[in-house]
Amino acid sequence: MNQTNEERIKNLLENFNKESLQPLWTLEHDIMPFKPKPQSVAWLWKWDKLYELAEEAGEVITLDRGGDRRAIALANPGLGGMPFATETLWMAVQWLNGHEVAPAHRHTPQAIRFIVDGAGSYSTVEGDRVYLEKGDLVLNPPLLWHDHGSDSDERAIWIDGLDIPLTKYLNANFFEPMGKDVQEVDTVKNFSVLKYGAGTMKPAWEREKPKYPPMSTFKWSRTEQALNDLASSGDSSPYDDIALEYVNPLTGDPVMKTFSCWIQMIRPGVHTKAHREVCSTVYFVFEGSGYSIIDGVKFEWQKGDLFIIPNWKCHEHVNPTGERAILFSINDRPTMDLLDKYREEAYTENEGHQKVNATFDPSKK
Amino acid sequence: MNQTNEERIKNLLENFNKESLQPLWTLEHDIMPFKPKPQSVAWLWKWDKLYELAEEAGEVITLDRGGDRRAIALANPGLGGMPFATETLWMAVQWLNGHEVAPAHRHTPQAIRFIVDGAGSYSTVEGDRVYLEKGDLVLNPPLLWHDHGSDSDERAIWIDGLDIPLTKYLNANFFEPMGKDVQEVDTVKNFSVLKYGAGTMKPAWEREKPKYPPMSTFKWSRTEQALNDLASSGDSSPYDDIALEYVNPLTGDPVMKTFSCWIQMIRPGVHTKAHREVCSTVYFVFEGSGYSIIDGVKFEWQKGDLFIIPNWKCHEHVNPTGERAILFSINDRPTMDLLDKYREEAYTENEGHQKVNATFDPSKK
Amino acid sequence: MNQTNEERIKNLLENFNKESLQPLWTLEHDIMPFKPKPQSVAWLWKWDKLYELAEEAGEVITLDRGGDRRAIALANPGLGGMPFATETLWMAVQWLNGHEVAPAHRHTPQAIRFIVDGAGSYSTVEGDRVYLEKGDLVLNPPLLWHDHGSDSDERAIWIDGLDIPLTKYLNANFFEPMGKDVQEVDTVKNFSVLKYGAGTMKPAWEREKPKYPPMSTFKWSRTEQALNDLASSGDSSPYDDIALEYVNPLTGDPVMKTFSCWIQMIRPGVHTKAHREVCSTVYFVFEGSGYSIIDGVKFEWQKGDLFIIPNWKCHEHVNPTGERAILFSINDRPTMDLLDKYREEAYTENEGHQKVNATFDPSKK
Amino acid sequence: MNQTNEERIKNLLENFNKESLQPLWTLEHDIMPFKPKPQSVAWLWKWDKLYELAEEAGEVITLDRGGDRRAIALANPGLGGMPFATETLWMAVQWLNGHEVAPAHRHTPQAIRFIVDGAGSYSTVEGDRVYLEKGDLVLNPPLLWHDHGSDSDERAIWIDGLDIPLTKYLNANFFEPMGKDVQEVDTVKNFSVLKYGAGTMKPAWEREKPKYPPMSTFKWSRTEQALNDLASSGDSSPYDDIALEYVNPLTGDPVMKTFSCWIQMIRPGVHTKAHREVCSTVYFVFEGSGYSIIDGVKFEWQKGDLFIIPNWKCHEHVNPTGERAILFSINDRPTMDLLDKYREEAYTENEGHQKVNATFDPSKK
């Protein structure tokens, strides 16, 4: 027993290992870093390439082949090849051929669809069929049956946002095919939008506050009006310019429990200030062009591009053009808020603007 | 001490009285009746008469004369001459001459205005000036400074709804004149409507849930659209047909804490079912004509009329015409809900329709 | 028609009256005063007198005689002879003879009982029978069946607190006798206290947040411990010294929707600061003696006395003795909070202490 | 371009990979399984071994050596050597030598301590020093400064529970040493327990509902009383027998946002029914012995042992002895509830009892 202290420590660590134990003191700041160190990286995908590959998938992949949705997911290069945009969020481009049907299923992941081009397609959520138009946001709360289809000769294309990575991490995934392609449909089209879409008023006889928005869809015409109105008010966010968050009008809460949807107008000539937040965001460029600076790297974006702002990375947005830019995005801030994990920090140097050290180069994973 | 029991009881009651005491057993069911027995009565005021008197007031009463608002209040004949529409609610017609100013003040009663005819008039609430248009609903949460004025040659006329009777009962009234006619005004007109009016989305950087709706006004164009949409959905209330409740879009709650505002379309040919509720309602006929049956009495109403449904009185609405009827109303159900006093009961006899025993005769107070 | 303006105004007012209308400008500050002007007055009832009259009632009034509870209510001299302690609150002394039964009924008014002397009596609320001990607080949420009885030879005596005046004002009263004296009783005595009484922990399988506290009774031993602990913490209220509010431990809310219950220790030598509030309070002196100054009038109280602090009256409490004083009280602050009517104001002159102008004289109603 | 469809698909997948994209259809049910498939496994650690290693660590590891807490964490064999008890939860044994100090720091992970043996030690959380006694639960909400120390010659030992794995996954970790060993201390010991510990009443002047329980500690004497009372009530959970959840008494919510603490008595002879849940649990055997069956495997436990029930594994508890068994545990159900991920399922075969297929053998990782 004439061991030195060092020998005893070595033995102790071996015994810990043998007994499925781990001391805190050897890895305290790996597991509890002083500041967040996300694995996911800032990244950008070009629309042209995405579209080309989606189109090819539309030709060669049928919907009965290994999966029931023709969805092509962003795979953040920092996340080891998993189809996850960030640690918590999934974002994909979905392609539906004319007269095709994506069969009915349901699942616990919370889901939204932002329509790039509807072209005669529809989504049915629990019997409520809505025809998809460019710029619409369609909601899919957990465990509601949903299927998609097309009455048109043309393809439809949209962006899917889900909390698949978070649900997988939490081991909370349940998935159920309906066993038939298309569910029964309510007689009135857009029923939930007609009944609940006003936002500032509600059917007087409905007394419950639903967990999710009572209408399945936020129509683009209303969204665009809201953006223009907010711009006219003269108010704006220093970090996000004309930024609106979609809400459940019967509670004021984000549309999903785990993530939120935003629509944002970066006005011509606007250069926002930089800040960083404990949340991650996936952007889709709906209209216009510009660039974002993320931790000193310039990400130039154009219509259709998708890009990612990881957790706790400083970011600012610029629209150097003469036309408005419109960005749709999802972020996991609701998860952070509910679990009391959110923090934010303004970038205070250089009047709030980062120096650009590099331009994004996708060849450098 | 050789008193009989009756003598002792008589003495006891006298002693109670002397000592400012009261036995429960002598008046238990006066103060705790088996069912509600409101003092306020169902009543109806005709618009022609109201208008004629308001016009006369516009000529002979100036706004510096014994009061700062030219408001003519409904005085429920059951309430002893007090200017109270029901036990809890105040409803008045307010008349503002062209180029007149109703000076700035603030108070704890919660207030709304429903615009009958705006004609170039405005309301300013805490610096937020809104030009009034027919059918607009303007909110005035407690203790916000407000003044009204007109840029036009014409008179404006609107309906005032407040919880003055309730506030008086609760001894919670505070009233403060600003000491000047007109407050400072924000540079952007309709600021709060532009910033917050969307209802289904909110400025993303605003994180608080405000106690009252963040926008001062619900514009009629949006209200009418919502009525039409709800009618198109095919859903409706058996008691109120196409009935919408104005809500705070950041909470889903009624616009005021003590009372709620509704807008209702009784479609041509509709005859609703009867029920009764622990709450009282004051109706303003914004458009169309029809009648309501309140405890077996028929109240015929036309555009501009006002009428009252007291607490726990059975009521049903009928539109026998070929045109839509639109009713604006306020009710104290939020007070009942918050204090856990609300109850309701369907009228189940005769397929839900009361027999008409009489027609309202205003000469019989 | 050559009327003067004064004549026209006179006519107008007559016409208003005829049409059941009332102008705001003639009585604006009667119905909307600049500050609250309650009708109820500060008052105090001596226990000796109350007890003597209650005892006499115990002898001459049987429980089948014109009422089912032998309750003697405080009738605030400002409220016109009604048995109301304040505009919203009812407070009564209830006397139950040994082996007597107060038969089962239920009602919408919210109710509590504070036990002065239990002596083998019990209350049963929805089958949950609790034996009453001195200092216990028993809850009676709306529409729960309840009856009282005694297994002892001795009389029991307690204080009843209800929102009868408020419920009457709101026309929300429903009352129902059960039709039998005593309801079925759960096999386990004090069931709800045993199951839910811990306060800091809850049965893990119960997921709902109940509207009212899940246990029917707050036992005095726990209450006294809490008072002593709070006193030991060194913290206290400048206005109320060691003041605890009973709460629903599953929500943190007051025990009733319309009123709250407090227990308060005024420590020996303490003289609190004065303030005034938009709420009214009825006090019962459970232990000790002292005095309160209400709007400059000194109210001396001893064990068993009851007294009232009306709305918006300045008040401060003094314990000039060497023994602790313990005050139980109910107040309508929850009503004010829920309806957004609460305000408070510190008395800032003279280091927060009012001058005493008079001593309460009950002969001057 | 005369490729076959298979060739085109192969090319497409290669291009996806090159472009950091991933098709849904190749791995849909890996990332969205039909039912949860957790990586963490059911496991059990024996107290004798844990104690022996902790004691050795007490001798050879000083608190300035590579970490500031002598905490030895459970490393679930399913989680690749990370010191994580489950995917979301951290559980460790912490050993503090007599007269030792664990220096002040703060962090975003939410933390609790359950005291195995206090022996003159204390925890100070934001100036509020509490002396630790066996069975106490001490809370450490995020970003509150805390340090531990001992006034005694003896070692203290406790169980640490934190959401370190979840916080790491969410990239929400912030950690800050105070730069000194011991923070300033309030003059009154156990201040927060004295002020807020009652649970069923609160200081009347405190109006806010705090995000975390206002008292730092739940004392064992109260906990034990609550267990005995609940047992006396005759009510119990079919799955967990006499199970109490610690709550924030001002909201009724779990003590932490991300995880909850339970104390459970399995009475002599009780054999609970089996069920499974979307949440994971780490158990510490505070008193007594018995066994649990987890997915058909028998885990025998005795005083001091720790064991894990992973997500969606069927489990039931048995106390075959004549003495009560008391289990303390933490579980991540609040995370699941807040994010709308919770589900549960009763095991319905064989009257709710699983067949035992094996007994836990720690040598088979």
Short mmCIF file of C-alpha atoms in Angstrom, two decimals, chain D residues 2-364:
data_model
loop_
_atom_site.label_atom_id
_atom_site.label_comp_id
_atom_site.label_asym_id
_atom_site.label_seq_id
_atom_site.Cartn_x
_atom_site.Cartn_y
_atom_site.Cartn_z
CA ASN D 2 -28.36 6.71 -70.89
CA GLN D 3 -28.23 6.00 -67.19
CA THR D 4 -30.57 3.53 -65.59
CA ASN D 5 -32.78 4.79 -62.79
CA GLU D 6 -30.59 3.00 -60.27
CA GLU D 7 -27.53 4.76 -61.61
CA ARG D 8 -29.27 8.10 -61.44
CA ILE D 9 -30.27 7.44 -57.84
CA LYS D 10 -26.72 6.49 -56.95
CA ASN D 11 -25.46 9.70 -58.55
CA LEU D 12 -28.13 11.70 -56.81
CA LEU D 13 -27.16 10.37 -53.39
CA GLU D 14 -23.52 11.16 -54.09
CA ASN D 15 -24.45 14.68 -55.05
CA PHE D 16 -26.54 15.07 -51.93
CA ASN D 17 -23.56 14.07 -49.88
CA LYS D 18 -21.27 16.46 -51.73
CA GLU D 19 -23.71 19.31 -51.12
CA SER D 20 -24.25 18.60 -47.39
CA LEU D 21 -27.75 17.32 -48.02
CA GLN D 22 -29.44 14.13 -46.87
CA PRO D 23 -32.59 12.56 -48.29
CA LEU D 24 -35.31 11.72 -45.80
CA TRP D 25 -36.25 8.50 -47.54
CA THR D 26 -33.03 6.60 -46.79
CA LEU D 27 -33.16 7.02 -43.04
CA GLU D 28 -36.66 8.14 -42.18
CA HIS D 29 -37.16 5.62 -39.40
CA ASP D 30 -33.69 5.91 -38.00
CA ILE D 31 -34.34 9.52 -37.15
CA MET D 32 -38.10 9.17 -36.69
CA PRO D 33 -38.55 5.69 -35.19
CA PHE D 34 -42.02 4.31 -34.68
CA LYS D 35 -41.36 4.20 -30.92
CA PRO D 36 -38.60 5.72 -28.78
CA LYS D 37 -35.29 3.81 -28.86
CA PRO D 38 -33.14 5.40 -26.18
CA GLN D 39 -29.40 4.87 -26.12
CA SER D 40 -29.18 4.96 -22.34
CA VAL D 41 -29.70 1.64 -20.60
CA ALA D 42 -31.19 0.60 -17.30
CA TRP D 43 -28.36 0.35 -14.79
CA LEU D 44 -27.67 0.15 -11.07
CA TRP D 45 -24.73 1.27 -8.92
CA LYS D 46 -24.09 -0.27 -5.48
CA TRP D 47 -23.58 2.13 -2.61
CA ASP D 48 -20.73 0.18 -0.98
CA LYS D 49 -18.61 0.53 -4.07
CA LEU D 50 -19.59 4.17 -4.62
CA TYR D 51 -18.80 5.01 -1.02
CA GLU D 52 -15.44 3.26 -1.12
CA LEU D 53 -14.38 5.15 -4.24
CA ALA D 54 -15.71 8.45 -2.94
CA GLU D 55 -13.81 7.98 0.29
CA GLU D 56 -10.65 7.26 -1.64
CA ALA D 57 -11.26 10.39 -3.73
CA GLY D 58 -11.67 12.32 -0.46
CA GLU D 59 -8.16 11.31 0.41
CA VAL D 60 -6.36 11.78 -2.87
CA ILE D 61 -8.20 14.53 -4.71
CA THR D 62 -8.04 18.10 -3.44
CA LEU D 63 -10.61 20.63 -4.52
CA ASP D 64 -8.09 22.72 -6.43
CA ARG D 65 -7.18 19.77 -8.61
CA GLY D 66 -8.73 19.95 -12.07
CA GLY D 67 -12.16 20.92 -10.80
CA ASP D 68 -13.86 22.58 -7.90
CA ARG D 69 -16.25 19.85 -6.79
CA ARG D 70 -15.38 16.30 -5.69
CA ALA D 71 -18.29 14.85 -7.64
CA ILE D 72 -18.33 11.35 -9.06
CA ALA D 73 -20.90 10.98 -11.79
CA LEU D 74 -22.92 8.06 -13.01
CA ALA D 75 -21.82 7.26 -16.57
CA ASN D 76 -24.58 5.36 -18.30
CA PRO D 77 -22.93 2.52 -20.23
CA GLY D 78 -25.20 3.25 -23.20
CA LEU D 79 -23.92 6.80 -23.58
CA GLY D 80 -20.39 6.18 -24.81
CA GLY D 81 -18.43 6.95 -21.68
CA MET D 82 -19.94 10.38 -21.07
CA PRO D 83 -20.65 11.16 -17.40
CA PHE D 84 -24.38 11.27 -18.06
CA ALA D 85 -26.91 9.22 -16.14
CA THR D 86 -29.43 9.54 -18.97
CA GLU D 87 -29.55 11.55 -22.18
CA THR D 88 -30.65 14.63 -20.20
CA LEU D 89 -29.72 14.09 -16.56
CA TRP D 90 -26.55 14.15 -14.50
CA MET D 91 -26.35 12.41 -11.13
CA ALA D 92 -23.25 12.33 -8.96
CA VAL D 93 -22.10 11.55 -5.46
CA GLN D 94 -20.32 14.49 -3.91
CA TRP D 95 -17.92 14.12 -1.01
CA LEU D 96 -16.81 17.05 1.15
CA ASN D 97 -14.16 16.54 3.79
CA GLY D 98 -14.51 18.12 7.22
CA HIS D 99 -13.50 21.82 7.26
CA GLU D 100 -13.22 21.81 3.51
CA VAL D 101 -14.64 24.45 1.18
CA ALA D 102 -16.06 23.90 -2.32
CA PRO D 103 -15.49 27.36 -3.78
CA ALA D 104 -18.23 29.68 -5.05
CA HIS D 105 -19.27 29.50 -8.68
CA ARG D 106 -22.42 29.77 -10.76
CA HIS D 107 -23.70 28.21 -13.95
CA THR D 108 -26.74 27.85 -16.18
CA PRO D 109 -27.38 24.14 -15.51
CA GLN D 110 -30.18 23.71 -13.01
CA ALA D 111 -29.09 21.86 -9.91
CA ILE D 112 -30.27 20.14 -6.77
CA ARG D 113 -28.57 18.38 -3.85
CA PHE D 114 -30.13 15.59 -1.81
CA ILE D 115 -28.29 15.14 1.48
CA VAL D 116 -27.11 11.66 2.44
CA ASP D 117 -25.20 12.88 5.49
CA GLY D 118 -24.80 16.55 6.32
CA ALA D 119 -22.60 16.40 9.42
CA GLY D 120 -22.11 20.08 10.02
CA SER D 121 -21.85 21.12 6.38
CA TYR D 122 -23.70 23.97 4.69
CA SER D 123 -24.66 25.22 1.27
CA THR D 124 -24.86 28.93 0.57
CA VAL D 125 -27.02 29.99 -2.39
CA GLU D 126 -26.97 33.72 -3.12
CA GLY D 127 -26.07 34.58 0.44
CA ASP D 128 -28.67 32.27 1.97
CA ARG D 129 -26.74 29.72 4.05
CA VAL D 130 -28.51 26.50 4.98
CA TYR D 131 -27.09 23.81 7.22
CA LEU D 132 -27.50 20.43 5.60
CA GLU D 133 -29.30 17.61 7.29
CA LYS D 134 -29.93 14.07 6.14
CA GLY D 135 -32.84 13.97 3.71
CA ASP D 136 -32.86 17.68 2.93
CA LEU D 137 -33.32 18.76 -0.65
CA VAL D 138 -31.35 21.89 -1.59
CA LEU D 139 -32.14 23.81 -4.78
CA ASN D 140 -29.79 25.68 -7.01
CA PRO D 141 -31.59 27.59 -9.74
CA PRO D 142 -29.50 28.77 -12.71
CA LEU D 143 -26.88 31.46 -12.30
CA LEU D 144 -27.20 31.76 -8.54
CA TRP D 145 -23.83 31.87 -6.78
CA HIS D 146 -23.25 28.90 -4.52
CA ASP D 147 -20.51 27.42 -2.37
CA HIS D 148 -20.38 24.62 0.16
CA GLY D 149 -18.39 24.18 3.32
CA SER D 150 -18.10 22.30 6.54
CA ASP D 151 -17.79 23.46 10.15
CA SER D 152 -17.29 19.89 11.30
CA ASP D 153 -14.52 17.33 11.57
CA GLU D 154 -16.57 14.85 9.61
CA ARG D 155 -17.10 14.39 5.92
CA ALA D 156 -20.43 15.29 4.35
CA ILE D 157 -21.87 13.37 1.43
CA TRP D 158 -24.73 14.14 -0.90
CA ILE D 159 -26.24 13.39 -4.27
CA ASP D 160 -26.01 16.04 -7.01
CA GLY D 161 -28.68 16.21 -9.70
CA LEU D 162 -28.26 18.54 -12.68
CA ASP D 163 -29.39 18.93 -16.26
CA ILE D 164 -25.80 19.10 -17.53
CA PRO D 165 -26.37 16.72 -20.48
CA LEU D 166 -29.41 18.64 -21.66
CA THR D 167 -27.69 22.00 -21.25
CA LYS D 168 -24.69 20.72 -23.17
CA TYR D 169 -26.92 19.39 -25.95
CA LEU D 170 -28.70 22.75 -26.15
CA ASN D 171 -25.39 24.65 -26.16
CA ALA D 172 -26.65 26.77 -23.32
CA ASN D 173 -23.85 26.40 -20.82
CA PHE D 174 -22.37 29.38 -19.06
CA PHE D 175 -20.04 28.87 -16.11
CA GLU D 176 -18.42 31.46 -13.90
CA PRO D 177 -16.11 31.04 -10.88
CA MET D 178 -16.68 33.75 -8.29
CA GLY D 179 -12.99 34.21 -7.74
CA LYS D 180 -13.29 33.65 -4.03
CA ASP D 181 -14.03 30.58 -1.94
CA VAL D 182 -16.93 31.79 0.12
CA GLN D 183 -19.56 34.44 -0.60
CA GLU D 184 -21.06 36.93 1.83
CA VAL D 185 -23.71 35.34 4.00
CA ASP D 186 -27.06 36.69 5.22
CA THR D 187 -27.18 37.26 8.94
CA VAL D 188 -30.17 34.99 9.45
CA LYS D 189 -29.43 31.34 8.84
CA ASN D 190 -31.98 29.39 6.80
CA PHE D 191 -33.53 32.74 5.87
CA SER D 192 -35.42 31.57 2.80
CA VAL D 193 -36.78 28.50 4.57
CA LEU D 194 -38.06 30.63 7.44
CA LYS D 195 -39.58 33.20 5.13
CA TYR D 196 -41.12 30.95 2.50
CA GLY D 197 -41.08 27.41 3.84
CA ALA D 198 -44.72 27.14 4.89
CA GLY D 199 -45.94 26.22 1.45
CA THR D 200 -49.59 26.84 2.20
CA MET D 201 -49.12 30.49 3.04
CA LYS D 202 -46.82 33.20 1.77
CA PRO D 203 -45.53 36.55 3.01
CA ALA D 204 -48.51 38.69 2.18
CA TRP D 205 -46.50 41.54 0.73
CA GLU D 206 -44.74 39.38 -1.87
CA ARG D 207 -46.72 39.61 -5.09
CA GLU D 208 -44.51 38.06 -7.77
CA LYS D 209 -44.62 34.41 -8.73
CA PRO D 210 -40.97 33.40 -8.82
CA LYS D 211 -39.66 31.13 -11.57
CA TYR D 212 -38.09 28.84 -8.97
CA PRO D 213 -39.17 28.02 -5.41
CA PRO D 214 -38.42 30.98 -3.17
CA MET D 215 -36.91 28.81 -0.44
CA SER D 216 -33.60 27.08 -1.04
CA THR D 217 -34.31 23.96 0.98
CA PHE D 218 -37.01 21.41 1.64
CA LYS D 219 -36.29 20.03 5.12
CA TRP D 220 -36.52 16.28 5.68
CA SER D 221 -38.79 16.53 8.72
CA ARG D 222 -41.49 18.14 6.57
CA THR D 223 -40.91 15.69 3.75
CA GLU D 224 -41.25 12.67 6.02
CA GLN D 225 -44.42 14.10 7.56
CA ALA D 226 -45.88 14.59 4.10
CA LEU D 227 -45.10 10.98 3.16
CA ASN D 228 -46.75 9.69 6.31
CA ASP D 229 -49.78 11.92 5.82
CA LEU D 230 -50.25 10.85 2.23
CA ALA D 231 -49.98 7.20 3.30
CA SER D 232 -52.64 7.87 5.95
CA SER D 233 -54.98 9.38 3.39
CA GLY D 234 -55.41 5.97 1.80
CA ASP D 235 -54.64 7.31 -1.65
CA SER D 236 -51.64 6.23 -3.70
CA SER D 237 -50.34 5.84 -7.23
CA PRO D 238 -50.77 2.41 -8.83
CA TYR D 239 -47.32 2.80 -10.40
CA ASP D 240 -45.39 4.59 -7.67
CA ASP D 241 -47.22 3.94 -4.39
CA ILE D 242 -46.81 6.91 -1.98
CA ALA D 243 -45.21 9.38 -4.36
CA LEU D 244 -44.74 13.10 -3.76
CA GLU D 245 -43.38 15.65 -6.17
CA TYR D 246 -41.58 18.64 -4.68
CA VAL D 247 -43.16 21.85 -6.03
CA ASN D 248 -42.70 25.59 -6.10
CA PRO D 249 -45.41 26.54 -3.59
CA LEU D 250 -46.04 29.85 -5.34
CA THR D 251 -46.88 28.21 -8.66
CA GLY D 252 -47.41 24.49 -8.11
CA ASP D 253 -44.76 23.80 -10.75
CA PRO D 254 -41.82 21.38 -10.46
CA VAL D 255 -38.83 22.83 -8.65
CA MET D 256 -36.73 23.08 -11.81
CA LYS D 257 -37.80 23.89 -15.36
CA THR D 258 -36.03 20.91 -16.91
CA PHE D 259 -36.39 18.26 -14.24
CA SER D 260 -38.47 17.35 -11.24
CA CYS D 261 -37.68 15.86 -7.83
CA TRP D 262 -39.74 13.11 -6.24
CA ILE D 263 -39.76 11.37 -2.90
CA GLN D 264 -41.47 8.02 -2.78
CA MET D 265 -42.37 5.51 -0.11
CA ILE D 266 -42.85 1.93 -1.26
CA ARG D 267 -44.71 0.44 1.65
CA PRO D 268 -43.94 -3.05 2.98
CA GLY D 269 -45.48 -5.67 0.73
CA VAL D 270 -46.37 -3.32 -2.09
CA HIS D 271 -45.87 -4.41 -5.68
CA THR D 272 -46.82 -1.62 -8.10
CA LYS D 273 -48.14 -2.01 -11.62
CA ALA D 274 -45.94 -1.48 -14.64
CA HIS D 275 -46.08 1.37 -17.13
CA ARG D 276 -43.73 3.28 -19.42
CA GLU D 277 -43.26 6.96 -20.02
CA VAL D 278 -41.50 9.41 -22.29
CA CYS D 279 -39.09 10.53 -19.60
CA SER D 280 -36.05 9.16 -17.83
CA THR D 281 -35.49 8.82 -14.10
CA VAL D 282 -32.52 8.42 -11.78
CA TYR D 283 -33.28 6.87 -8.40
CA PHE D 284 -31.40 7.06 -5.12
CA VAL D 285 -32.40 4.57 -2.42
CA PHE D 286 -32.62 6.67 0.72
CA GLU D 287 -33.94 3.97 3.02
CA GLY D 288 -34.90 0.29 2.93
CA SER D 289 -34.55 -2.27 0.17
CA GLY D 290 -36.52 -3.92 -2.60
CA TYR D 291 -36.34 -4.32 -6.35
CA SER D 292 -37.60 -2.86 -9.59
CA ILE D 293 -38.36 -4.70 -12.80
CA ILE D 294 -37.28 -2.74 -15.86
CA ASP D 295 -38.13 -4.24 -19.22
CA GLY D 296 -38.22 -7.68 -17.70
CA VAL D 297 -34.94 -7.39 -15.81
CA LYS D 298 -34.86 -7.41 -12.01
CA PHE D 299 -32.79 -4.70 -10.34
CA GLU D 300 -32.33 -5.38 -6.63
CA TRP D 301 -31.60 -2.29 -4.60
CA GLN D 302 -30.61 -1.44 -1.06
CA LYS D 303 -30.00 1.71 0.91
CA GLY D 304 -27.62 4.03 -0.95
CA ASP D 305 -27.89 2.38 -4.36
CA LEU D 306 -28.62 4.41 -7.47
CA PHE D 307 -30.41 3.16 -10.56
CA ILE D 308 -31.78 4.38 -13.84
CA ILE D 309 -35.03 3.91 -15.71
CA PRO D 310 -34.51 5.01 -19.31
CA ASN D 311 -37.14 6.51 -21.53
CA TRP D 312 -40.07 4.29 -22.56
CA LYS D 313 -38.93 1.24 -20.58
CA CYS D 314 -41.63 -0.57 -18.64
CA HIS D 315 -41.01 -0.47 -14.92
CA GLU D 316 -42.59 -1.52 -11.63
CA HIS D 317 -41.39 -1.40 -8.02
CA VAL D 318 -41.54 -4.04 -5.30
CA ASN D 319 -40.91 -3.88 -1.58
CA PRO D 320 -40.92 -7.50 -0.36
CA THR D 321 -39.61 -6.56 3.10
CA GLY D 322 -41.42 -5.62 6.28
CA GLU D 323 -39.91 -2.12 6.40
CA ARG D 324 -40.73 0.95 4.36
CA ALA D 325 -38.45 1.78 1.44
CA ILE D 326 -37.85 5.43 0.54
CA LEU D 327 -36.66 6.46 -2.89
CA PHE D 328 -35.55 9.91 -3.95
CA SER D 329 -35.45 10.55 -7.69
CA ILE D 330 -35.10 13.12 -10.41
CA ASN D 331 -36.76 12.88 -13.79
CA ASP D 332 -36.92 14.98 -16.94
CA ARG D 333 -40.69 14.95 -17.25
CA PRO D 334 -40.94 18.77 -16.98
CA THR D 335 -38.83 19.06 -20.15
CA MET D 336 -41.19 16.64 -21.88
CA ASP D 337 -44.29 18.43 -20.60
CA LEU D 338 -43.10 21.91 -21.56
CA LEU D 339 -42.06 20.79 -25.05
CA ASP D 340 -45.23 18.69 -25.47
CA LYS D 341 -43.33 15.41 -25.73
CA TYR D 342 -44.72 13.45 -22.81
CA ARG D 343 -46.72 10.25 -23.30
CA GLU D 344 -47.35 7.26 -21.08
CA GLU D 345 -48.66 3.76 -21.52
CA ALA D 346 -49.84 1.24 -18.96
CA TYR D 347 -48.63 -2.32 -19.18
CA THR D 348 -51.88 -4.20 -19.43
CA GLU D 349 -50.92 -7.86 -19.73
CA ASN D 350 -50.65 -10.21 -16.78
CA GLU D 351 -52.54 -7.83 -14.47
CA GLY D 352 -49.94 -5.15 -15.02
CA HIS D 353 -46.91 -7.17 -13.99
CA GLN D 354 -44.00 -8.02 -16.26
CA LYS D 355 -42.37 -11.41 -16.32
CA VAL D 356 -38.84 -11.41 -14.95
CA ASN D 357 -36.47 -12.72 -17.59
CA ALA D 358 -33.17 -11.90 -15.95
CA THR D 359 -31.49 -10.26 -13.01
CA PHE D 360 -29.26 -7.27 -13.55
CA ASP D 361 -25.62 -8.18 -14.01
CA PRO D 362 -23.29 -5.16 -14.00
CA SER D 363 -20.51 -7.12 -15.70
CA LYS D 364 -22.52 -7.13 -18.94
#
